Amino acid sequence: MVAAGAPTLQAGDWNITSITDSGVGVLTVTIATDFSADTAFAFLATVSGTSTTAGIYCKTDAVTAASVVIRSFEDDGVDGVPADPTEYSFG
């Protein structure tokens, strides 16, 4: 679990070397021991927000053997607006 804002890992490293706030709604997760080069692994991410009027959702992007990018968006009824969530959870 990661608190948004200035992201920091909350519990254990779980094969994660670092996390980086790469922009509004963008979190880069760096994997300590790389997975297979074919990137055939599952990475699940969820986000939480505080808005009572719009939902927040995320998708994984730029999956490599060494890192994954999580992008989060606030629902605007069209295609989403990049937004920082209050919390990221991933595994």
PDB file of C-alpha atoms in Angstrom:
ATOM      1  CA  MET A   1       0.000   0.000   0.000  1.00  0.00           C
ATOM      2  CA  VAL A   2       1.237   3.482  -0.831  1.00  0.00           C
ATOM      3  CA  ALA A   3       0.012   6.805   0.471  1.00  0.00           C
ATOM      4  CA  ALA A   4      -0.278   9.321  -2.355  1.00  0.00           C
ATOM      5  CA  GLY A   5       1.281  12.759  -2.311  1.00  0.00           C
ATOM      6  CA  ALA A   6       4.918  11.969  -1.538  1.00  0.00           C
ATOM      7  CA  PRO A   7       4.557   8.187  -1.976  1.00  0.00           C
ATOM      8  CA  THR A   8       6.243   5.858   0.481  1.00  0.00           C
ATOM      9  CA  LEU A   9       5.849   2.112   0.911  1.00  0.00           C
ATOM     10  CA  GLN A  10       3.718   1.331   3.961  1.00  0.00           C
ATOM     11  CA  ALA A  11       4.564  -2.293   4.801  1.00  0.00           C
ATOM     12  CA  GLY A  12       7.447  -4.549   3.738  1.00  0.00           C
ATOM     13  CA  ASP A  13       9.246  -4.383   0.422  1.00  0.00           C
ATOM     14  CA  TRP A  14       7.597  -7.408  -1.273  1.00  0.00           C
ATOM     15  CA  ASN A  15      10.210  -7.438  -4.052  1.00  0.00           C
ATOM     16  CA  ILE A  16       9.787  -3.705  -4.662  1.00  0.00           C
ATOM     17  CA  THR A  17      12.969  -1.608  -4.814  1.00  0.00           C
ATOM     18  CA  SER A  18      11.303   1.786  -5.062  1.00  0.00           C
ATOM     19  CA  ILE A  19       8.240   3.757  -6.016  1.00  0.00           C
ATOM     20  CA  THR A  20       8.345   7.095  -7.779  1.00  0.00           C
ATOM     21  CA  ASP A  21       5.718   9.799  -8.212  1.00  0.00           C
ATOM     22  CA  SER A  22       6.208  10.299 -11.951  1.00  0.00           C
ATOM     23  CA  GLY A  23       3.550  12.979 -12.446  1.00  0.00           C
ATOM     24  CA  VAL A  24      -0.121  13.666 -11.747  1.00  0.00           C
ATOM     25  CA  GLY A  25      -1.804  10.292 -11.435  1.00  0.00           C
ATOM     26  CA  VAL A  26       1.359   8.368 -12.349  1.00  0.00           C
ATOM     27  CA  LEU A  27       3.252   6.013 -10.021  1.00  0.00           C
ATOM     28  CA  THR A  28       6.242   3.976 -11.204  1.00  0.00           C
ATOM     29  CA  VAL A  29       6.902   0.762  -9.255  1.00  0.00           C
ATOM     30  CA  THR A  30      10.423  -0.673  -9.609  1.00  0.00           C
ATOM     31  CA  ILE A  31      10.740  -4.427  -9.062  1.00  0.00           C
ATOM     32  CA  ALA A  32      13.788  -5.623  -7.072  1.00  0.00           C
ATOM     33  CA  THR A  33      14.313  -9.028  -8.729  1.00  0.00           C
ATOM     34  CA  ASP A  34      13.214  -8.760 -12.343  1.00  0.00           C
ATOM     35  CA  PHE A  35      10.525 -11.072 -13.617  1.00  0.00           C
ATOM     36  CA  SER A  36      10.827 -13.032 -16.836  1.00  0.00           C
ATOM     37  CA  ALA A  37      11.765 -10.865 -19.807  1.00  0.00           C
ATOM     38  CA  ASP A  38       8.497 -11.749 -21.589  1.00  0.00           C
ATOM     39  CA  THR A  39       6.468  -9.773 -18.975  1.00  0.00           C
ATOM     40  CA  ALA A  40       3.948 -12.604 -18.705  1.00  0.00           C
ATOM     41  CA  PHE A  41       3.001 -11.883 -15.102  1.00  0.00           C
ATOM     42  CA  ALA A  42      -0.044 -10.379 -13.421  1.00  0.00           C
ATOM     43  CA  PHE A  43       0.139  -7.062 -11.583  1.00  0.00           C
ATOM     44  CA  LEU A  44      -2.999  -5.878  -9.807  1.00  0.00           C
ATOM     45  CA  ALA A  45      -3.456  -2.249  -8.788  1.00  0.00           C
ATOM     46  CA  THR A  46      -6.280  -0.351  -7.101  1.00  0.00           C
ATOM     47  CA  VAL A  47      -6.654   3.267  -6.014  1.00  0.00           C
ATOM     48  CA  SER A  48      -8.790   5.107  -3.478  1.00  0.00           C
ATOM     49  CA  GLY A  49     -10.032   8.674  -3.675  1.00  0.00           C
ATOM     50  CA  THR A  50     -11.910  11.146  -1.531  1.00  0.00           C
ATOM     51  CA  SER A  51     -14.301  12.613  -4.095  1.00  0.00           C
ATOM     52  CA  THR A  52     -17.983  12.042  -3.410  1.00  0.00           C
ATOM     53  CA  THR A  53     -19.008  13.146  -6.903  1.00  0.00           C
ATOM     54  CA  ALA A  54     -16.580  11.285  -9.168  1.00  0.00           C
ATOM     55  CA  GLY A  55     -15.077   7.836  -9.156  1.00  0.00           C
ATOM     56  CA  ILE A  56     -11.365   7.188  -9.421  1.00  0.00           C
ATOM     57  CA  TYR A  57      -9.872   4.271 -11.310  1.00  0.00           C
ATOM     58  CA  CYS A  58      -6.484   3.066 -12.501  1.00  0.00           C
ATOM     59  CA  LYS A  59      -4.759   1.007 -15.146  1.00  0.00           C
ATOM     60  CA  THR A  60      -1.327  -0.515 -15.448  1.00  0.00           C
ATOM     61  CA  ASP A  61       0.877   0.696 -18.240  1.00  0.00           C
ATOM     62  CA  ALA A  62       4.465   0.273 -19.477  1.00  0.00           C
ATOM     63  CA  VAL A  63       4.868  -3.192 -17.927  1.00  0.00           C
ATOM     64  CA  THR A  64       8.444  -4.463 -18.168  1.00  0.00           C
ATOM     65  CA  ALA A  65      10.367  -7.194 -16.353  1.00  0.00           C
ATOM     66  CA  ALA A  66      11.769  -4.514 -14.016  1.00  0.00           C
ATOM     67  CA  SER A  67       8.922  -2.021 -13.479  1.00  0.00           C
ATOM     68  CA  VAL A  68       5.250  -1.194 -13.850  1.00  0.00           C
ATOM     69  CA  VAL A  69       3.574   2.192 -14.265  1.00  0.00           C
ATOM     70  CA  ILE A  70       0.201   2.740 -12.575  1.00  0.00           C
ATOM     71  CA  ARG A  71      -1.936   5.543 -14.027  1.00  0.00           C
ATOM     72  CA  SER A  72      -4.943   6.829 -12.080  1.00  0.00           C
ATOM     73  CA  PHE A  73      -7.842   8.887 -13.375  1.00  0.00           C
ATOM     74  CA  GLU A  74     -10.873  10.686 -11.995  1.00  0.00           C
ATOM     75  CA  ASP A  75     -14.031   9.844 -13.919  1.00  0.00           C
ATOM     76  CA  ASP A  76     -15.237  12.830 -15.938  1.00  0.00           C
ATOM     77  CA  GLY A  77     -17.873  10.953 -17.958  1.00  0.00           C
ATOM     78  CA  VAL A  78     -15.666  10.892 -21.055  1.00  0.00           C
ATOM     79  CA  ASP A  79     -12.169   9.416 -20.922  1.00  0.00           C
ATOM     80  CA  GLY A  80     -10.934  10.341 -17.438  1.00  0.00           C
ATOM     81  CA  VAL A  81      -8.697  13.089 -16.125  1.00  0.00           C
ATOM     82  CA  PRO A  82      -5.304  12.182 -14.608  1.00  0.00           C
ATOM     83  CA  ALA A  83      -5.608  12.518 -10.827  1.00  0.00           C
ATOM     84  CA  ASP A  84      -3.603  11.616  -7.742  1.00  0.00           C
ATOM     85  CA  PRO A  85      -5.506   9.174  -5.544  1.00  0.00           C
ATOM     86  CA  THR A  86      -5.310   9.251  -1.766  1.00  0.00           C
ATOM     87  CA  GLU A  87      -3.943   5.706  -1.784  1.00  0.00           C
ATOM     88  CA  TYR A  88      -2.468   3.119  -4.169  1.00  0.00           C
ATOM     89  CA  SER A  89      -2.580  -0.620  -3.433  1.00  0.00           C
ATOM     90  CA  PHE A  90      -0.807  -3.121  -5.641  1.00  0.00           C
ATOM     91  CA  GLY A  91       0.601  -6.605  -5.779  1.00  0.00           C
TER      92      GLY A  91
END
